[in-house]
C-alpha cells in the first residue's frame, strides 16, 4: 500500500497509552508503528477496531512494563487477530514480562511469559532491546533518535528484576496526581514552582526505563516520551547538542506519563520548541488523577516557546475529563498565555 501523508491516532486507552502511526518510507510504502497497547480494556474497546483492517505492522514498540501500556498488547497477542497480522520487528526492554489474571497489574509472579508468547505467535519477528547506545535507528528513511532509556538504566532494571518480583506495586505508590488545591492557583503562578519530583530516577526504575525517542517521518516529526523521566530526556537532548539557544523543534510532543506531576520539567520544556502537545488520559484512576495542572502550566508558560498559538490536545473529551477530575483548566486560564485546549485523538 502506498501512502504520502503521515496519520496517527492517540487511542482511547483509558488511563494508559496506545498510539498507532501510519507513515511512509522513502519508496512511499506504508510503514505502520504501534506503540503500546494501553490497559487490558483498551484492546477490547478501541485497539481491536483499529487493527482489524491491518495486515502488517512494521514495528511494534513496548515502551516499558507498566500495565497501562502493555496489558492491551497481551490481549492482542492472545487474540485470533494476531494470526492475520504480520509483525516485522518488536522493541522491548524486559527479560521476563508476564501478566496477572486481572490484566491491571503486570507482575512477574504468575501468568504466561510475554517473550515466550511473542516467540510462539510471531517467531519471525525481530526482537530488539533498545537504549541510548543505539543513538539513531533508520528504517527505510524513517528516523528514530533514542533518548531513553540509557544503558545504565536498562542494566539497573535487569539487576533489580529479582527484587521487583517481591514488590507489590500497588503498595509502592508515589504521588503523580494533580493536587486539586492547585485548581485555585493561576497557571502562570504554578509555572514558577520549582520542579521537585517525589522520587529520584533510581527509585522510579519502571518509568525511567521507558523507550522514548524523536520520530522523524518524511513529512512530520514527533517527540514520543512514553512515561520517561525528564532528567534523562534533558540529558540526552543536551548530549545531542540541543540547548536553550538551539532547542529541538518538532511538530508534536506526546507528553510523558499522561501529564503527571513528576514527568515534565521546566528544563526539559526549555529545550523544546513545539506548538502541539498531546496528553493521553481519561483522567486517571481512583489512586491517581491526571493530567496535573502544574504540568499544563509549565507547558503554557515555557520560557522558550514561540509566539504562535500553542495547542494542548487531549485524547478524551474535555467535558468528560472535567466531570471525572474537576475543573483542571478553566475559562480564565484560556484567556491568558495564547493557548487552547482541544479534544482530538486523530491527526
Short mmCIF file of C-alpha atoms in Angstrom, two decimals:
data_model
loop_
_atom_site.label_atom_id
_atom_site.label_comp_id
_atom_site.label_asym_id
_atom_site.label_seq_id
_atom_site.Cartn_x
_atom_site.Cartn_y
_atom_site.Cartn_z
CA UNK A 1 0.00 0.00 0.00
CA UNK A 2 1.31 3.44 -0.92
CA UNK A 3 0.99 6.49 1.31
CA UNK A 4 2.06 10.13 1.06
CA UNK A 5 0.85 11.53 4.37
CA UNK A 6 1.52 10.50 7.97
CA UNK A 7 -1.52 9.91 10.16
CA UNK A 8 -1.61 8.92 13.80
CA UNK A 9 -4.17 8.06 16.44
CA UNK A 10 -3.78 8.55 20.19
CA UNK A 11 -6.21 5.78 21.06
CA UNK A 12 -8.74 5.88 23.86
CA UNK A 13 -6.56 3.83 26.21
CA UNK A 14 -8.31 4.67 29.48
CA UNK A 15 -5.55 5.84 31.88
CA UNK A 16 -2.84 4.38 29.60
CA UNK A 17 -1.11 4.88 26.27
CA UNK A 18 -1.60 3.31 22.85
CA UNK A 19 -0.52 5.09 19.69
CA UNK A 20 -0.98 3.89 16.11
CA UNK A 21 1.12 5.67 13.49
CA UNK A 22 0.75 5.16 9.75
CA UNK A 23 3.58 6.84 7.89
CA UNK A 24 5.59 6.06 4.74
CA UNK A 25 9.13 5.19 3.74
CA UNK A 26 11.40 6.53 1.00
CA UNK A 27 9.54 4.43 -1.59
CA UNK A 28 6.15 5.74 -0.40
CA UNK A 29 5.29 2.33 1.03
CA UNK A 30 3.11 2.48 4.13
CA UNK A 31 5.03 1.95 7.38
CA UNK A 32 2.90 1.12 10.44
CA UNK A 33 4.13 1.66 14.01
CA UNK A 34 2.16 0.56 17.07
CA UNK A 35 3.41 1.98 20.36
CA UNK A 36 1.97 0.23 23.44
CA UNK A 37 -1.49 -1.22 23.87
CA UNK A 38 -2.98 0.61 26.84
CA UNK A 39 -4.89 -1.18 29.59
CA UNK A 40 -6.50 -4.60 29.20
CA UNK A 41 -9.78 -2.91 28.24
CA UNK A 42 -8.08 -0.87 25.51
CA UNK A 43 -7.81 -3.82 23.14
CA UNK A 44 -11.46 -4.67 23.57
CA UNK A 45 -12.83 -1.14 23.22
CA UNK A 46 -10.52 0.65 20.77
CA UNK A 47 -7.31 -1.11 19.68
CA UNK A 48 -9.06 -4.14 18.17
CA UNK A 49 -11.15 -1.90 15.94
CA UNK A 50 -8.05 -0.06 14.71
CA UNK A 51 -6.14 -3.26 13.96
CA UNK A 52 -8.86 -5.30 12.27
CA UNK A 53 -8.15 -3.87 8.80
CA UNK A 54 -4.36 -4.13 9.12
CA UNK A 55 -2.35 -6.98 7.66
CA UNK A 56 1.10 -5.66 8.52
CA UNK A 57 2.76 -3.87 11.46
CA UNK A 58 6.31 -2.88 10.60
CA UNK A 59 7.31 -2.00 14.15
CA UNK A 60 5.69 -2.81 17.49
CA UNK A 61 7.12 -0.96 20.50
CA UNK A 62 6.55 -1.94 24.13
CA UNK A 63 7.88 1.12 25.89
CA UNK A 64 8.02 -0.29 29.43
CA UNK A 65 6.38 -2.78 31.74
CA UNK A 66 3.51 -0.81 33.32
CA UNK A 67 0.16 -2.48 32.74
CA UNK A 68 -1.49 0.64 31.34
CA UNK A 69 0.88 0.38 28.37
CA UNK A 70 1.28 -3.36 27.89
CA UNK A 71 -1.84 -5.19 29.09
CA UNK A 72 -3.71 -4.33 25.88
CA UNK A 73 -0.87 -5.79 23.83
CA UNK A 74 -1.05 -9.04 25.76
CA UNK A 75 -4.75 -9.20 24.87
CA UNK A 76 -3.83 -8.56 21.23
CA UNK A 77 -1.19 -11.31 21.23
CA UNK A 78 -3.69 -13.76 22.71
CA UNK A 79 -6.47 -12.88 20.26
CA UNK A 80 -7.18 -14.53 16.92
CA UNK A 81 -6.44 -11.19 15.26
CA UNK A 82 -2.71 -11.76 15.76
CA UNK A 83 -2.83 -14.59 13.22
CA UNK A 84 -3.82 -12.20 10.43
CA UNK A 85 -1.19 -9.51 11.04
CA UNK A 86 2.48 -9.79 10.09
CA UNK A 87 4.87 -8.09 12.55
CA UNK A 88 8.40 -7.37 11.31
CA UNK A 89 10.12 -6.05 14.43
CA UNK A 90 9.42 -5.66 18.15
CA UNK A 91 11.27 -3.33 20.53
CA UNK A 92 11.16 -4.30 24.19
CA UNK A 93 13.37 -4.00 27.28
CA UNK A 94 12.02 -6.64 29.61
CA UNK A 95 13.61 -10.01 30.30
CA UNK A 96 10.62 -11.65 31.92
CA UNK A 97 7.24 -9.97 31.44
CA UNK A 98 4.09 -11.77 32.48
CA UNK A 99 0.52 -10.87 33.33
CA UNK A 100 -1.85 -11.46 36.17
CA UNK A 101 -5.40 -12.57 35.55
CA UNK A 102 -6.96 -9.12 36.09
CA UNK A 103 -4.80 -7.57 33.39
CA UNK A 104 -4.41 -4.47 35.54
CA UNK A 105 -1.00 -5.17 37.06
CA UNK A 106 1.99 -6.50 35.21
CA UNK A 107 3.73 -8.91 37.58
CA UNK A 108 6.47 -11.49 37.35
CA UNK A 109 4.71 -13.69 39.89
CA UNK A 110 2.27 -15.51 37.66
CA UNK A 111 0.91 -15.89 34.16
CA UNK A 112 2.47 -16.50 30.77
CA UNK A 113 5.87 -15.24 29.83
CA UNK A 114 5.34 -12.43 27.33
CA UNK A 115 8.56 -13.11 25.49
CA UNK A 116 7.54 -16.73 25.01
CA UNK A 117 4.10 -15.60 23.87
CA UNK A 118 5.71 -13.40 21.21
CA UNK A 119 8.03 -16.19 20.12
CA UNK A 120 5.09 -18.57 19.90
CA UNK A 121 2.80 -16.25 17.97
CA UNK A 122 5.35 -14.33 15.89
CA UNK A 123 8.55 -16.39 15.67
CA UNK A 124 9.64 -14.48 12.58
CA UNK A 125 9.57 -11.07 14.25
CA UNK A 126 12.93 -9.50 15.07
CA UNK A 127 13.22 -8.77 18.80
CA UNK A 128 15.38 -5.75 19.66
CA UNK A 129 16.41 -4.32 23.02
CA UNK A 130 16.68 -0.54 22.83
CA UNK A 131 18.74 2.03 24.74
CA UNK A 132 20.53 5.29 24.04
CA UNK A 133 23.57 3.30 22.91
CA UNK A 134 21.57 2.75 19.70
CA UNK A 135 21.53 6.54 19.13
CA UNK A 136 19.91 6.83 15.70
CA UNK A 137 17.97 3.99 14.07
CA UNK A 138 16.83 4.28 10.45
CA UNK A 139 14.09 2.17 8.95
CA UNK A 140 13.76 2.89 5.20
CA UNK A 141 14.12 6.65 5.68
CA UNK A 142 12.12 6.84 8.92
CA UNK A 143 14.49 8.00 11.65
CA UNK A 144 14.32 7.22 15.37
CA UNK A 145 16.64 9.14 17.71
CA UNK A 146 16.65 7.25 21.01
CA UNK A 147 16.53 9.45 24.13
CA UNK A 148 15.65 6.90 26.80
CA UNK A 149 16.46 4.60 28.49
CA UNK A 150 20.19 4.82 28.99
CA UNK A 151 22.11 1.56 29.01
CA UNK A 152 22.78 2.20 32.71
CA UNK A 153 19.04 2.32 33.43
CA UNK A 154 18.41 -0.86 31.43
CA UNK A 155 21.14 -2.63 33.38
CA UNK A 156 19.65 -1.41 36.67
CA UNK A 157 16.25 -2.68 35.62
CA UNK A 158 17.67 -6.13 34.94
CA UNK A 159 19.80 -6.13 38.08
CA UNK A 160 16.79 -5.29 40.22
CA UNK A 161 14.45 -7.71 38.49
CA UNK A 162 14.53 -10.28 41.29
CA UNK A 163 13.84 -7.52 43.84
CA UNK A 164 10.99 -6.20 41.72
CA UNK A 165 9.41 -9.65 41.86
CA UNK A 166 8.88 -9.07 45.58
CA UNK A 167 7.36 -5.63 45.30
CA UNK A 168 3.60 -5.15 45.25
CA UNK A 169 3.44 -2.03 43.09
CA UNK A 170 0.01 -1.17 44.46
CA UNK A 171 1.66 -0.70 47.86
CA UNK A 172 4.54 1.26 46.39
CA UNK A 173 2.54 4.30 45.39
CA UNK A 174 4.04 7.61 44.55
CA UNK A 175 2.36 10.97 44.17
CA UNK A 176 1.82 11.63 40.49
CA UNK A 177 -1.62 13.14 40.89
CA UNK A 178 -2.91 16.55 40.16
CA UNK A 179 -3.45 18.28 43.51
CA UNK A 180 -6.87 19.89 43.44
CA UNK A 181 -5.59 22.72 45.64
CA UNK A 182 -3.67 23.89 42.56
CA UNK A 183 -7.03 24.43 40.79
CA UNK A 184 -7.29 27.68 42.76
CA UNK A 185 -3.91 29.00 41.58
CA UNK A 186 -3.28 30.65 38.22
CA UNK A 187 -1.32 28.72 35.61
CA UNK A 188 1.27 31.48 35.44
CA UNK A 189 1.82 31.26 39.20
CA UNK A 190 2.05 27.45 39.09
CA UNK A 191 4.58 27.58 36.24
CA UNK A 192 7.11 29.24 38.54
CA UNK A 193 7.04 26.47 41.14
CA UNK A 194 10.36 24.58 41.04
CA UNK A 195 10.22 21.08 39.61
CA UNK A 196 10.57 18.77 42.59
CA UNK A 197 9.71 15.12 41.84
CA UNK A 198 8.72 12.84 44.70
CA UNK A 199 11.18 10.15 43.62
CA UNK A 200 14.60 10.22 42.06
CA UNK A 201 15.31 8.32 38.87
CA UNK A 202 16.82 5.26 40.55
CA UNK A 203 13.67 4.86 42.65
CA UNK A 204 11.40 5.15 39.60
CA UNK A 205 13.01 2.44 37.51
CA UNK A 206 9.84 1.36 35.66
CA UNK A 207 9.19 4.80 34.18
CA UNK A 208 12.88 5.59 33.78
CA UNK A 209 13.21 2.50 31.57
CA UNK A 210 10.65 3.85 29.06
CA UNK A 211 11.69 3.71 25.42
CA UNK A 212 11.38 7.33 24.26
CA UNK A 213 12.54 8.88 21.02
CA UNK A 214 12.32 11.56 18.37
CA UNK A 215 10.47 10.17 15.35
CA UNK A 216 11.22 11.88 12.05
CA UNK A 217 8.84 10.84 9.30
CA UNK A 218 9.15 12.27 5.78
CA UNK A 219 6.51 14.91 6.49
CA UNK A 220 6.28 15.38 10.29
CA UNK A 221 8.31 14.95 13.47
CA UNK A 222 7.17 13.78 16.89
CA UNK A 223 8.76 13.61 20.33
CA UNK A 224 7.26 10.49 21.92
CA UNK A 225 8.01 10.38 25.64
CA UNK A 226 6.08 7.33 26.95
CA UNK A 227 6.39 7.59 30.79
CA UNK A 228 10.00 8.77 30.71
CA UNK A 229 11.78 10.87 33.30
CA UNK A 230 12.55 14.47 32.24
CA UNK A 231 16.03 14.32 33.80
CA UNK A 232 17.03 11.57 31.35
CA UNK A 233 15.41 13.20 28.31
CA UNK A 234 17.04 16.56 29.10
CA UNK A 235 20.43 14.90 29.47
CA UNK A 236 20.01 13.07 26.16
CA UNK A 237 18.92 16.21 24.31
CA UNK A 238 21.90 18.15 25.64
CA UNK A 239 24.13 15.27 24.57
CA UNK A 240 22.77 15.77 21.05
CA UNK A 241 23.80 19.46 21.24
CA UNK A 242 20.32 20.81 21.87
CA UNK A 243 20.15 23.64 24.41
CA UNK A 244 18.08 26.70 25.24
CA UNK A 245 19.56 28.67 22.34
CA UNK A 246 19.39 25.69 19.97
CA UNK A 247 16.23 23.78 21.00
CA UNK A 248 14.76 20.70 19.42
CA UNK A 249 11.99 21.71 17.00
CA UNK A 250 9.21 19.15 16.46
CA UNK A 251 5.64 19.20 15.20
CA UNK A 252 4.17 17.25 18.11
CA UNK A 253 5.15 16.26 21.66
CA UNK A 254 3.41 13.34 23.37
CA UNK A 255 3.66 14.47 26.98
CA UNK A 256 5.19 11.95 29.37
CA UNK A 257 3.13 9.88 31.82
CA UNK A 258 -0.30 11.29 30.92
CA UNK A 259 0.69 14.80 32.03
CA UNK A 260 1.57 13.64 35.54
CA UNK A 261 3.25 15.88 38.09
CA UNK A 262 6.72 14.27 38.11
CA UNK A 263 7.46 13.82 34.41
CA UNK A 264 7.60 17.26 32.76
CA UNK A 265 10.13 19.80 34.00
CA UNK A 266 10.77 23.41 33.06
CA UNK A 267 14.29 22.43 32.00
CA UNK A 268 13.03 19.83 29.54
CA UNK A 269 10.48 22.23 28.06
CA UNK A 270 13.16 24.90 27.63
CA UNK A 271 14.96 22.50 25.26
CA UNK A 272 11.91 22.08 23.01
CA UNK A 273 10.04 24.31 20.58
CA UNK A 274 6.66 22.87 19.67
CA UNK A 275 3.16 24.25 19.27
CA UNK A 276 1.25 20.96 19.65
CA UNK A 277 1.27 18.90 22.84
CA UNK A 278 -0.61 15.61 23.22
CA UNK A 279 -1.89 14.21 26.53
CA UNK A 280 -3.27 10.67 26.72
CA UNK A 281 -5.58 10.09 29.69
CA UNK A 282 -9.19 9.58 30.68
CA UNK A 283 -8.47 11.38 33.94
CA UNK A 284 -6.63 8.57 35.72
CA UNK A 285 -7.69 6.18 38.44
CA UNK A 286 -9.06 6.34 41.95
CA UNK A 287 -5.48 6.42 43.23
CA UNK A 288 -4.00 8.92 40.77
CA UNK A 289 -5.71 11.59 38.70
CA UNK A 290 -4.08 13.29 35.75
CA UNK A 291 -3.17 15.49 33.98
CA UNK A 292 -1.53 17.70 36.55
CA UNK A 293 -2.44 21.37 36.39
CA UNK A 294 1.20 22.16 37.14
CA UNK A 295 2.31 20.26 34.03
CA UNK A 296 -0.13 22.23 31.89
CA UNK A 297 1.17 25.45 33.47
CA UNK A 298 4.78 24.53 32.64
CA UNK A 299 3.86 23.81 29.01
CA UNK A 300 1.85 27.01 28.53
CA UNK A 301 4.42 29.27 30.21
CA UNK A 302 7.50 27.54 28.82
CA UNK A 303 10.14 30.26 28.64
CA UNK A 304 11.36 29.03 25.24
CA UNK A 305 8.03 28.65 23.43
CA UNK A 306 7.26 30.51 20.22
CA UNK A 307 4.79 33.39 19.84
CA UNK A 308 2.38 31.18 17.89
CA UNK A 309 -0.81 29.75 19.37
CA UNK A 310 0.03 26.72 21.48
CA UNK A 311 -2.41 23.82 21.43
CA UNK A 312 -2.75 21.09 24.04
CA UNK A 313 -4.71 18.13 22.72
CA UNK A 314 -6.49 15.66 24.99
CA UNK A 315 -7.48 12.29 23.55
CA UNK A 316 -10.65 12.24 25.65
CA UNK A 317 -13.48 14.76 25.64
CA UNK A 318 -12.67 17.74 27.86
CA UNK A 319 -16.14 17.82 29.40
CA UNK A 320 -15.81 14.15 30.33
CA UNK A 321 -12.37 14.80 31.82
CA UNK A 322 -13.72 17.65 33.93
CA UNK A 323 -16.65 15.56 35.09
CA UNK A 324 -14.14 12.97 36.23
CA UNK A 325 -11.39 15.07 37.84
CA UNK A 326 -12.82 18.56 38.27
CA UNK A 327 -12.17 21.90 36.59
CA UNK A 328 -8.45 21.35 35.98
CA UNK A 329 -8.48 24.11 33.35
CA UNK A 330 -10.96 26.96 33.22
CA UNK A 331 -12.10 29.87 31.08
CA UNK A 332 -9.79 32.31 32.85
CA UNK A 333 -6.80 30.08 32.10
CA UNK A 334 -7.60 30.18 28.39
CA UNK A 335 -7.73 33.99 28.31
CA UNK A 336 -4.04 34.20 29.10
CA UNK A 337 -0.93 32.63 27.62
CA UNK A 338 -2.03 32.37 23.95
CA UNK A 339 -3.08 28.73 24.05
CA UNK A 340 -6.06 26.47 23.53
CA UNK A 341 -7.25 23.12 24.87
CA UNK A 342 -8.64 20.73 22.27
CA UNK A 343 -10.32 17.32 22.36
CA UNK A 344 -8.82 15.34 19.47
CA UNK A 345 -7.12 11.99 19.08
CA UNK A 346 -6.78 11.58 15.29
CA UNK A 347 -4.19 13.60 13.41
#
